[in-house]
N, CA and C atoms as an extended XYZ file, in Angstrom:
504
Properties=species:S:1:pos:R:3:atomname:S:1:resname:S:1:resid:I:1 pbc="F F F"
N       193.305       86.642       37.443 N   UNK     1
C       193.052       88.025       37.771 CA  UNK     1
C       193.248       88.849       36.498 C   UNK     1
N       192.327       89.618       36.170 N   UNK     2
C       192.264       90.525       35.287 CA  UNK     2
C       193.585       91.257       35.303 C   UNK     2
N       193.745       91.970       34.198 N   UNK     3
C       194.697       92.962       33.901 CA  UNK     3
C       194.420       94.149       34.670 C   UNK     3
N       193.283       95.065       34.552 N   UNK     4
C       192.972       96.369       35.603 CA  UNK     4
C       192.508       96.187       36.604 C   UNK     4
N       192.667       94.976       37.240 N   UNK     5
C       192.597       94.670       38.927 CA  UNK     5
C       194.104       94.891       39.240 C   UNK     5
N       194.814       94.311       38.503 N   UNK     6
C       196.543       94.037       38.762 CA  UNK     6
C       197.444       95.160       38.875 C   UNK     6
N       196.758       96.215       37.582 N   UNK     7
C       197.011       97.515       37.782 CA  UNK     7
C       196.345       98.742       38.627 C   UNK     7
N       195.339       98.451       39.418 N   UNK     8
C       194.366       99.012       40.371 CA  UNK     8
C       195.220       98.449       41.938 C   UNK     8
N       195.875       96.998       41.822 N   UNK     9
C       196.384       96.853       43.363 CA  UNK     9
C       197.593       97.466       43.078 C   UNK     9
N       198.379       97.255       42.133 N   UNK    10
C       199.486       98.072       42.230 CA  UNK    10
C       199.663       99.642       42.733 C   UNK    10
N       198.276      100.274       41.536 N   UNK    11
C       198.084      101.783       42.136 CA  UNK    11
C       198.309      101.941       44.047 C   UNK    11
N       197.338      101.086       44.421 N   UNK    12
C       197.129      100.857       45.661 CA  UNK    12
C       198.632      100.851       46.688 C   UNK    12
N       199.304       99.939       45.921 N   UNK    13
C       200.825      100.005       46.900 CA  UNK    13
C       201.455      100.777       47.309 C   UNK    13
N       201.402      101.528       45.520 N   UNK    14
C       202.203      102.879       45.233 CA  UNK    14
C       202.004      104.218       46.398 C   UNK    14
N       200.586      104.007       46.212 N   UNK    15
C       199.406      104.832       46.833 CA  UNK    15
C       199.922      104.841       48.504 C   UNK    15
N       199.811      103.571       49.054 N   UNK    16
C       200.120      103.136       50.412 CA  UNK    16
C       201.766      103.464       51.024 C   UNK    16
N       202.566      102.988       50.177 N   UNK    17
C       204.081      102.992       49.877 CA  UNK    17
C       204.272      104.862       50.267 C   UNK    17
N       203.921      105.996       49.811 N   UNK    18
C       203.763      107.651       48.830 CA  UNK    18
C       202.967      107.845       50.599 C   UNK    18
N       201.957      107.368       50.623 N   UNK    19
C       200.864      108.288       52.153 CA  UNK    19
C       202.385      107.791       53.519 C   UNK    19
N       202.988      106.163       53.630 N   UNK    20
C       204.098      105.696       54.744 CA  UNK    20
C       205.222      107.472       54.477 C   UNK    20
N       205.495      106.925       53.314 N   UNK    21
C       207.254      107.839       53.477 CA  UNK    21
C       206.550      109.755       53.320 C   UNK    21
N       205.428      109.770       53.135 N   UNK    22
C       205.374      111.124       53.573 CA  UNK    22
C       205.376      111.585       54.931 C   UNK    22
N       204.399      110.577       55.142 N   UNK    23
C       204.145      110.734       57.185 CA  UNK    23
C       205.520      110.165       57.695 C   UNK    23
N       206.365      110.002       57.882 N   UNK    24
C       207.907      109.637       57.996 CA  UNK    24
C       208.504      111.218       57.828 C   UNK    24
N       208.445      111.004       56.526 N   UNK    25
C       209.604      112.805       56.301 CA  UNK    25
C       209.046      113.715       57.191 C   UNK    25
N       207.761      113.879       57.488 N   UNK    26
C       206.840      115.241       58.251 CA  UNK    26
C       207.419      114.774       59.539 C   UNK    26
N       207.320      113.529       60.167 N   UNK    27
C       207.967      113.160       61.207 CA  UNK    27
C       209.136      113.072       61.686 C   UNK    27
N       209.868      113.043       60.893 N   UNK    28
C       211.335      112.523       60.932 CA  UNK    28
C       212.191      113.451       61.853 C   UNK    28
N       211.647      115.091       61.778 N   UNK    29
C       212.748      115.801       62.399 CA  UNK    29
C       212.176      115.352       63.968 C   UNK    29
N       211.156      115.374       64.436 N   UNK    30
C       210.880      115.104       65.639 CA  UNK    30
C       211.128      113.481       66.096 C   UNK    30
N       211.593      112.536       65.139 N   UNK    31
C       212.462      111.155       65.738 CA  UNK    31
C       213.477      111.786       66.062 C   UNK    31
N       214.335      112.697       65.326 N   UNK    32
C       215.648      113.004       65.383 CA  UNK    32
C       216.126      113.691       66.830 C   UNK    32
N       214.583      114.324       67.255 N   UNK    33
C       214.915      115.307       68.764 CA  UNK    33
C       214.887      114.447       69.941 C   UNK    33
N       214.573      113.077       69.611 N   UNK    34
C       213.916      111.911       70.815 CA  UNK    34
C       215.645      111.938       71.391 C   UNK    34
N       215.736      112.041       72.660 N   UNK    35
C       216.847      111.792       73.503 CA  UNK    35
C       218.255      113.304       73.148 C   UNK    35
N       217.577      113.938       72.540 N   UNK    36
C       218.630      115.037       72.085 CA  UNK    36
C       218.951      116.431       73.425 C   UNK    36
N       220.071      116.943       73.576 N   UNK    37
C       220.222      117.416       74.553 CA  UNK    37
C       219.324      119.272       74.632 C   UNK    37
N       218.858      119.197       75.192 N   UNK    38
C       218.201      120.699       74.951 CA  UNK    38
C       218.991      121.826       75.080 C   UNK    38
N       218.970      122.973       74.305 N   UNK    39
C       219.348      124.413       74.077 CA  UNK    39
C       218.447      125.392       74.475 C   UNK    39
N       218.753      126.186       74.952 N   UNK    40
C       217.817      127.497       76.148 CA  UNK    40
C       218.486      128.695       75.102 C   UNK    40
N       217.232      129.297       74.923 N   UNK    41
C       217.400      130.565       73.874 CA  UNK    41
C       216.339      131.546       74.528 C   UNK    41
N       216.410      132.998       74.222 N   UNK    42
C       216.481      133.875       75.269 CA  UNK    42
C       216.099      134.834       73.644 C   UNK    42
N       214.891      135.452       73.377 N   UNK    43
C       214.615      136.442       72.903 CA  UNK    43
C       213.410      136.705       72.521 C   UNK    43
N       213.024      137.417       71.695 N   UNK    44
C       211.745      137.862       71.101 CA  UNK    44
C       211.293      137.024       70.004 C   UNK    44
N       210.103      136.861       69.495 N   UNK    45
C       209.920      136.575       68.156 CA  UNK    45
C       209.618      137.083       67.243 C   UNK    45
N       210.391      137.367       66.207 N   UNK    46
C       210.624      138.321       65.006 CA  UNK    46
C       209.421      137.640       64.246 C   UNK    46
N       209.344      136.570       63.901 N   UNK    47
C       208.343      136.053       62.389 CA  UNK    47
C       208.003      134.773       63.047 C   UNK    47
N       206.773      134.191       62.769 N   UNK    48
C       206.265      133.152       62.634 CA  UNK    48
C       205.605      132.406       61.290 C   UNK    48
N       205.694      131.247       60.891 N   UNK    49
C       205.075      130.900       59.570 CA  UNK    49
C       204.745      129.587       59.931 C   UNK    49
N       203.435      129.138       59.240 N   UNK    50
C       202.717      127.855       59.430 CA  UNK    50
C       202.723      126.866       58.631 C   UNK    50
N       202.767      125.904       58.369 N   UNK    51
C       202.914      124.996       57.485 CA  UNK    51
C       201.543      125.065       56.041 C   UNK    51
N       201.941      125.408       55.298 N   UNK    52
C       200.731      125.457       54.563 CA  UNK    52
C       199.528      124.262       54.053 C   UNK    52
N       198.695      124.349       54.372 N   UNK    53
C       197.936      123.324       54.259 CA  UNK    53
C       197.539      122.220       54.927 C   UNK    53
N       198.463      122.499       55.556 N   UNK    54
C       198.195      122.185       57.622 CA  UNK    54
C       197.402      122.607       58.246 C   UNK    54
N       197.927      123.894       58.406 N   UNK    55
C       197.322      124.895       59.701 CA  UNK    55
C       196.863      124.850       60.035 C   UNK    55
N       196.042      124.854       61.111 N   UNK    56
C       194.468      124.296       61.718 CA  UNK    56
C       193.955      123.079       61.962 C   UNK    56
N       194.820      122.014       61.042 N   UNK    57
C       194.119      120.806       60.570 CA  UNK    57
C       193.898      119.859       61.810 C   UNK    57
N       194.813      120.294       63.167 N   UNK    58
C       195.177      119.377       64.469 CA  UNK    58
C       195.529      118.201       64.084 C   UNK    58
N       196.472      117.847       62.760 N   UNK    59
C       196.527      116.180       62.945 CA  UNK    59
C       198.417      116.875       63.599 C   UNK    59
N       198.524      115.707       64.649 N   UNK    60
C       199.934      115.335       65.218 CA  UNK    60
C       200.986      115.643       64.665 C   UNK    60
N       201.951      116.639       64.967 N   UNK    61
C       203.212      116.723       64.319 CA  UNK    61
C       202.983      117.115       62.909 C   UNK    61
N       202.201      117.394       62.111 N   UNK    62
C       202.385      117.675       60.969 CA  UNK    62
C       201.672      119.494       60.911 C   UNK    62
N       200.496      119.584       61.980 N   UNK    63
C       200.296      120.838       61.783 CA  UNK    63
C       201.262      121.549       62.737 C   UNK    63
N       202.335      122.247       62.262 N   UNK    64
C       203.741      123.138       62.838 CA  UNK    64
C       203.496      124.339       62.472 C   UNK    64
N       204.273      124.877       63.461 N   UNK    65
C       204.339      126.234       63.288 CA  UNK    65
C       206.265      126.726       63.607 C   UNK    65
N       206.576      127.773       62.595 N   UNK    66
C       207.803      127.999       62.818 CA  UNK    66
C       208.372      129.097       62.756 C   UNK    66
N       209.135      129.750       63.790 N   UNK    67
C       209.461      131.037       64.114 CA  UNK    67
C       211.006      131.169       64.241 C   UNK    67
N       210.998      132.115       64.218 N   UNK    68
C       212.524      132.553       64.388 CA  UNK    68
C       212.513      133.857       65.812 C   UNK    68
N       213.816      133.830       66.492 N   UNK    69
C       213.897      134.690       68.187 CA  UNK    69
C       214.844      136.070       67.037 C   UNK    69
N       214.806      137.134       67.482 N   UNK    70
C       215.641      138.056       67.472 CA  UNK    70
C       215.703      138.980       66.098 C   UNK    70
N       215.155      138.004       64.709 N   UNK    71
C       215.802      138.322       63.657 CA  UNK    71
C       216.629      137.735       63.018 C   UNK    71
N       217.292      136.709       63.698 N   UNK    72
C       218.008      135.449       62.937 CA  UNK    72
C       217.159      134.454       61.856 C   UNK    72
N       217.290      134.704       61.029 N   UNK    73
C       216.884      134.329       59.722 CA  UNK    73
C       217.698      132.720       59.808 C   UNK    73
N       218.751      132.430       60.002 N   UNK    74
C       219.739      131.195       60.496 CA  UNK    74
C       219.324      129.910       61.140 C   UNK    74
N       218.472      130.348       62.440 N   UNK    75
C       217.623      129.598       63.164 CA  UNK    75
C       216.389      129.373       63.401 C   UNK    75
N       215.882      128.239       63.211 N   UNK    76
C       214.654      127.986       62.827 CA  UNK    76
C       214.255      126.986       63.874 C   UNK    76
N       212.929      127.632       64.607 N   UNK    77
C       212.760      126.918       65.572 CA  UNK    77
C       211.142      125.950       65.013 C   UNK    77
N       210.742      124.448       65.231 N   UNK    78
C       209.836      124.155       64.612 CA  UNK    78
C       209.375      123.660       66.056 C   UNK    78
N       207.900      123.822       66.108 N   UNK    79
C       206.458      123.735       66.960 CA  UNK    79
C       205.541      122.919       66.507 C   UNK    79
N       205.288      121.707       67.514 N   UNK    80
C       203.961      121.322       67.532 CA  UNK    80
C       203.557      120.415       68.772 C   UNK    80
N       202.571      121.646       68.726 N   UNK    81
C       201.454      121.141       70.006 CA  UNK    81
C       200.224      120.625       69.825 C   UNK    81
N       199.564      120.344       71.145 N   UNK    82
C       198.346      119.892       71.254 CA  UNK    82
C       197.761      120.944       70.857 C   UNK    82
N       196.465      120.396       71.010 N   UNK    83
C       194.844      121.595       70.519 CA  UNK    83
C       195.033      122.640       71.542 C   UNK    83
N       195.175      121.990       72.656 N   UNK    84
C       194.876      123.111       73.692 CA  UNK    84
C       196.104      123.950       73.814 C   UNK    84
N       196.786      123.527       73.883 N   UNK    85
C       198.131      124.495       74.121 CA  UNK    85
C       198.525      125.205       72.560 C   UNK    85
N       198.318      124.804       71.587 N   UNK    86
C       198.134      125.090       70.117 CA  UNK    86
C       197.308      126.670       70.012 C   UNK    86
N       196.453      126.650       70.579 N   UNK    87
C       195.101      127.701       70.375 CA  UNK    87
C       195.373      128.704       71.828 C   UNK    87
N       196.625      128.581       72.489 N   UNK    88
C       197.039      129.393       73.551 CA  UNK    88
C       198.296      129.776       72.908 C   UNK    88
N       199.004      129.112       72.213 N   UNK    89
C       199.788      130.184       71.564 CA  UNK    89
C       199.386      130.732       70.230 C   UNK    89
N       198.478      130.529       69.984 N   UNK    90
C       198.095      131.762       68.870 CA  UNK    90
C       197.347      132.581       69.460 C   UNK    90
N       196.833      132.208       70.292 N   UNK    91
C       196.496      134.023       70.886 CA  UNK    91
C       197.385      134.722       71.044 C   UNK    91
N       198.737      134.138       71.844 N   UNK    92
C       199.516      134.913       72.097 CA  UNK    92
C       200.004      135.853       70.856 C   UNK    92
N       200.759      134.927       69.833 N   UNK    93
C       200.799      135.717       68.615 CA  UNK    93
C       199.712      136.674       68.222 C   UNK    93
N       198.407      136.618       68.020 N   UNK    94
C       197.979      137.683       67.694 CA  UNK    94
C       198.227      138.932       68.479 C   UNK    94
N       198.283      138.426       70.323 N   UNK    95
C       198.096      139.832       70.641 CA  UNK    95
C       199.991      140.525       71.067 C   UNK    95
N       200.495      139.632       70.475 N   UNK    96
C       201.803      140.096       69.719 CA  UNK    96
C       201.806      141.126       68.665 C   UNK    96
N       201.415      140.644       67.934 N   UNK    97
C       200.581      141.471       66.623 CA  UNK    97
C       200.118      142.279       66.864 C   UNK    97
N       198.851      142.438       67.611 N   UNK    98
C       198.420      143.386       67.282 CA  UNK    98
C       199.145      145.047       68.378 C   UNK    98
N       199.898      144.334       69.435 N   UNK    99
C       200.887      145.221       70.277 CA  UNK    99
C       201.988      145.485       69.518 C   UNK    99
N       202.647      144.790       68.501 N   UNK   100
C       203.467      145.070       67.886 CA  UNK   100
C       205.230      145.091       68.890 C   UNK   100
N       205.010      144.793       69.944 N   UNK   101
C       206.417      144.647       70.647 CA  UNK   101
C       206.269      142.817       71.555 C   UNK   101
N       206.323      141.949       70.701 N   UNK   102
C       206.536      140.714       71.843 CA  UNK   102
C       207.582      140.399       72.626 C   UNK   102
N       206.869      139.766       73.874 N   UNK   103
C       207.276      140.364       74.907 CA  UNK   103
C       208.630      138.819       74.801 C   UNK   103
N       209.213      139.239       75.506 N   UNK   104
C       210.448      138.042       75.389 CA  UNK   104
C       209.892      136.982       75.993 C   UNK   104
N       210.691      135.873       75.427 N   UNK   105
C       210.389      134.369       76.135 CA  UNK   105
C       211.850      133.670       76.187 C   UNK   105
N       211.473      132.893       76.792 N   UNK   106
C       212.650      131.921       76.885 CA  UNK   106
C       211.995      130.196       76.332 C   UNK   106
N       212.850      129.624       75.070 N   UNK   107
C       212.457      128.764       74.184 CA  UNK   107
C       213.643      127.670       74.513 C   UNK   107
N       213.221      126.318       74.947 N   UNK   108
C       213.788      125.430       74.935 CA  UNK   108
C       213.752      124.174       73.522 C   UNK   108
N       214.565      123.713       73.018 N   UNK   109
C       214.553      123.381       71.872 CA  UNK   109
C       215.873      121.837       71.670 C   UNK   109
N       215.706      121.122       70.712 N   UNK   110
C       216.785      120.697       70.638 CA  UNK   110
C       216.960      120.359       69.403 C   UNK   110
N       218.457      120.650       69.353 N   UNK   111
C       219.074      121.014       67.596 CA  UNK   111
C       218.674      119.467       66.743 C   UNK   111
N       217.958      119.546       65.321 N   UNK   112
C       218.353      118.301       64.541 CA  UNK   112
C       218.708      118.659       63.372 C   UNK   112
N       219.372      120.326       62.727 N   UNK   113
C       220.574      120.304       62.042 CA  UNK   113
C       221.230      121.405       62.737 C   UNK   113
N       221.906      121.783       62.069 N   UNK   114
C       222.879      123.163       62.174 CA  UNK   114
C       221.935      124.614       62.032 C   UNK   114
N       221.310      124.316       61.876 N   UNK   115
C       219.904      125.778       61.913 CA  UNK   115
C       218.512      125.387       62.363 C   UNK   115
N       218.070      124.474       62.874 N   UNK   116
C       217.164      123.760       63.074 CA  UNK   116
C       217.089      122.966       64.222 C   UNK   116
N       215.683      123.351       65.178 N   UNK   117
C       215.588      122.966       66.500 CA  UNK   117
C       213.891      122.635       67.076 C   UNK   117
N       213.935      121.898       67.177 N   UNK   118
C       212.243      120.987       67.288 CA  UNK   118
C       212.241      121.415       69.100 C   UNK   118
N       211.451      122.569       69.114 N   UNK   119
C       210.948      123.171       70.655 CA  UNK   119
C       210.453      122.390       71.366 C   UNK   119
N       210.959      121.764       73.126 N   UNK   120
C       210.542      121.169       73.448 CA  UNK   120
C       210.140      122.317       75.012 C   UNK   120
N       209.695      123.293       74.672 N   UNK   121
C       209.078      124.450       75.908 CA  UNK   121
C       208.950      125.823       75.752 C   UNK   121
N       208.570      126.479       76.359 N   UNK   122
C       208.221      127.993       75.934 CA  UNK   122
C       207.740      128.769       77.153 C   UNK   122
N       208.391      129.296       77.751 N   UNK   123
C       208.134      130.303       79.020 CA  UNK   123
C       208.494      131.461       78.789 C   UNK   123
N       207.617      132.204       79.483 N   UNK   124
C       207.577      133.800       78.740 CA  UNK   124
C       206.448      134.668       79.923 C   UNK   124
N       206.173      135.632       80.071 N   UNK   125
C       205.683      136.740       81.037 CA  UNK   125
C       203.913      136.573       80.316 C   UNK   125
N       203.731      136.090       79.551 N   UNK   126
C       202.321      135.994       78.691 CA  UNK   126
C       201.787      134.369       79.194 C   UNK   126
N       202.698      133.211       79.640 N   UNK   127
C       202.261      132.491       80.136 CA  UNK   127
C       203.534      131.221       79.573 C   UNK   127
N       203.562      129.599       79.986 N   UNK   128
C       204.797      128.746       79.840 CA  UNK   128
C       203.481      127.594       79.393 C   UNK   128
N       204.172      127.129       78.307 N   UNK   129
C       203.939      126.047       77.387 CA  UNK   129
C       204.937      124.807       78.244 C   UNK   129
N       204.449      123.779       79.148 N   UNK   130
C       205.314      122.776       79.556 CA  UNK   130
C       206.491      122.054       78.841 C   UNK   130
N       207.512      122.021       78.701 N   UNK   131
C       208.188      120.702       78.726 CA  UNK   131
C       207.826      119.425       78.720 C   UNK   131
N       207.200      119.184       79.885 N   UNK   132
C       206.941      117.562       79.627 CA  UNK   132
C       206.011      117.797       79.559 C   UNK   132
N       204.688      118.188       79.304 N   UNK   133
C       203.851      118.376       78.071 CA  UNK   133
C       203.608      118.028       76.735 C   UNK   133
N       204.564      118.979       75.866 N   UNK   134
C       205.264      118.776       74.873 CA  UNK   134
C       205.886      117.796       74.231 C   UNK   134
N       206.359      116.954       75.459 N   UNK   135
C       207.492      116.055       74.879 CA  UNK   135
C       206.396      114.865       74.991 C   UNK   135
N       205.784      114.775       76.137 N   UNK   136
C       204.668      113.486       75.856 CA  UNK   136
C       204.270      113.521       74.680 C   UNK   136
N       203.472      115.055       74.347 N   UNK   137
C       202.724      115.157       72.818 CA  UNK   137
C       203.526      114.124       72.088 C   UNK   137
N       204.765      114.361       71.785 N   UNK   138
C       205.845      114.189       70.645 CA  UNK   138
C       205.898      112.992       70.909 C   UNK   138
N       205.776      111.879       71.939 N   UNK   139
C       206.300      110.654       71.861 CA  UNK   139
C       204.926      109.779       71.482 C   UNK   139
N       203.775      110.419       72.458 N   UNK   140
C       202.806      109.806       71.891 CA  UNK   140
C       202.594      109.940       70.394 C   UNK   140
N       202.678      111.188       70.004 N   UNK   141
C       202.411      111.288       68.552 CA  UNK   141
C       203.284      110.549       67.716 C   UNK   141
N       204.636      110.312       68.051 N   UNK   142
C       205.474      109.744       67.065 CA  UNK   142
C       205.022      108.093       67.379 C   UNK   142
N       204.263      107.726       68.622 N   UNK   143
C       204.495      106.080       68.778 CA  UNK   143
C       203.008      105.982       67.863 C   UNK   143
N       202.025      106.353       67.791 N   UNK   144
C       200.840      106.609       67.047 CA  UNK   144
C       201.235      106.594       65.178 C   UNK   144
N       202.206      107.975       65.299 N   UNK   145
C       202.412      107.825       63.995 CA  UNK   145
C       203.159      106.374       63.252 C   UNK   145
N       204.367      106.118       64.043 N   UNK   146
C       204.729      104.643       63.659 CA  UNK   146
C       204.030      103.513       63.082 C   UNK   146
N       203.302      103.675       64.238 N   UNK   147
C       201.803      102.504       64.138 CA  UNK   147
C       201.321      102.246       62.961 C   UNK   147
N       201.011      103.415       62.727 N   UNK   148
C       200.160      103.955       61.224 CA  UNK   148
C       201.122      103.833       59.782 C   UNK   148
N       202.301      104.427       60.125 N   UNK   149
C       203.214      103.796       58.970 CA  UNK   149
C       203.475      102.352       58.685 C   UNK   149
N       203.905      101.739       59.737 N   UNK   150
C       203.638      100.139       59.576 CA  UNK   150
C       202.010       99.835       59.144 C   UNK   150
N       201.429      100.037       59.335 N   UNK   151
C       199.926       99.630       59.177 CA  UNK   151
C       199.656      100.295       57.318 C   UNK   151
N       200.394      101.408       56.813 N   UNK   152
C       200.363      101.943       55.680 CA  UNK   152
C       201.199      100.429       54.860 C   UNK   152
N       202.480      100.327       55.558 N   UNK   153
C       202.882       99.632       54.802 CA  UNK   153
C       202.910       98.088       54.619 C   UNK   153
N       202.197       97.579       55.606 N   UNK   154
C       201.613       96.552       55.597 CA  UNK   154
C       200.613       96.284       54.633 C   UNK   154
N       199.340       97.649       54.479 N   UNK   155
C       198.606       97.541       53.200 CA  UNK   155
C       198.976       97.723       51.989 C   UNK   155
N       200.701       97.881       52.194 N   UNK   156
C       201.171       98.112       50.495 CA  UNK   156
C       201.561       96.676       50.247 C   UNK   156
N       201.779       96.377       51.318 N   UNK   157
C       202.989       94.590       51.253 CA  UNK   157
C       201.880       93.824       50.456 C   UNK   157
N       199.938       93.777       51.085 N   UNK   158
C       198.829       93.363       50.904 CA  UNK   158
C       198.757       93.512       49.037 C   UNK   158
N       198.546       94.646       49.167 N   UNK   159
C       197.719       94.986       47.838 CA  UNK   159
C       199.196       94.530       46.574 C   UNK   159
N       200.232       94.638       47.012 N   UNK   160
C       201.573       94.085       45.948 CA  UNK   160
C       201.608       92.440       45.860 C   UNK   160
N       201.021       92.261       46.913 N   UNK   161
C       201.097       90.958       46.717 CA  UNK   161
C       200.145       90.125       45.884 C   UNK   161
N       199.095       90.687       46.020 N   UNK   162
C       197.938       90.847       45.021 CA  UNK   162
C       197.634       90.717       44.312 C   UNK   162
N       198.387       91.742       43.255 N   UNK   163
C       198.474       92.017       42.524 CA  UNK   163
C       199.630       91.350       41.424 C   UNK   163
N       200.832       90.766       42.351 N   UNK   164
C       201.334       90.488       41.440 CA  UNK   164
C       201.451       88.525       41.804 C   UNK   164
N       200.226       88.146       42.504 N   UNK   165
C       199.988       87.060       42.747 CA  UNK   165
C       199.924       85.983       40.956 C   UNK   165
N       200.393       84.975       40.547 N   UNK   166
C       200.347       84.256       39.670 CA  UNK   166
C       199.168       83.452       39.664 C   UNK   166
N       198.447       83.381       38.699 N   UNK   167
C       197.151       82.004       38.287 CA  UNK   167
C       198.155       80.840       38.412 C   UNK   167
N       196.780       79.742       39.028 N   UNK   168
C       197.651       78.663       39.030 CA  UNK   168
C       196.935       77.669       38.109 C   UNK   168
C-alpha cells in the first residue's frame, strides 16, 4: 500500500473518530436526563436562543432551542422536539414577540447540572407540548443516534485498520 492511501485511511479514522465524539457531546446531556427525576417550573419566558447552525436543520437532538422562565439568567432550560411540535412552538414564540407579554407556562424538565435541565413538557394557556411525546422523541432519537455512533466508529476501526495494515 502506497504511502497517500495510508495517509488518506488514516484521515478517514480521524475523520470518523471527530463526526462519533461530536454526535455524543450534542447528545450526551439528553443520555444524562434518561431515568432522571422531573422538576415542575412555573413562569414566563424571558429569552430564547437557538443553537447556531442548527436551527431549522430537524436533525434529532442537535437542533435545540434554549430559554430561560422569569429572568433567571442561572437556569437554562434545553429543548428538542419533533418537526411538528418544533414548528408549534415557534409560533408560539413569535406571537410572544410580537405581544410582547408571554403568557405563563408550566415547564417540566429534568436537571443534568446545577443550572441545566433537558425539558421533558410544556403546558401553558397557548397550548401543551406532551411529555410522553417528548420523551419517546428523546429515546428514539438517542437509540438512532447510538446506532450511528457505533456505525461511525466501526468505520474508523475499518479505515485504521487499513491503513495501518503491514505488506506481507
Amino acid at each position: 500500500m502506497t504511502h497517500s492511501i495510508r495517509i488518506l485511511f488514516l484521515a478517514l479514522a480521524a475523520f470518523f473518530c471527530f463526526l462519533a465524539s461530536y454526535l455524543f457531546v450534542q447528545t450526551f446531556p439528553f443520555y444524562k436526563s434518561i431515568g432522571g427525576d422531573e422538576d415542575i417550573f412555573y413562569g414566563k419566558i424571558s429569552s430564547v436562543s437557538l443553537v447556531r447552525g442548527w436551527s431549522g436543520s430537524h436533525v434529532p437532538l442537535l437542533d435545540k432551542t434554549f430559554f430561560n422562565l422569569n429572568g433567571d439568567k442561572n437556569a437554562v432550560f434545553m429543548l428538542a422536539l419533533p418537526g411538528s411540535e418544533e414548528n408549534l412552538l415557534k409560533q408560539w414564540i413569535t406571537f410572544w414577540s410580537e405581544t410582547g407579554m408571554p403568557a405563563p407556562i408550566e415547564v417540566r424538565g429534568v436537571r443534568i447540572s446545577d443550572s441545566e435541565w433537558v425539558v421533558t413538557g410544556i403546558a401553558g394557556n397557548d397550548g401543551t407540548l406532551a411529555s410522553e411525546e417528548i420523551r419517546d422523541f428523546h429515546l428514539r432519537s438517542l437509540f438512532w443516534a447510538a446506532i450511528f455512533d457505533c456505525g461511525l466508529l466501526f468505520l474508523a476501526f475499518l479505515a485504521l485498520r487499513r491503513a495501518l495494515r503491514h505488506r506481507r
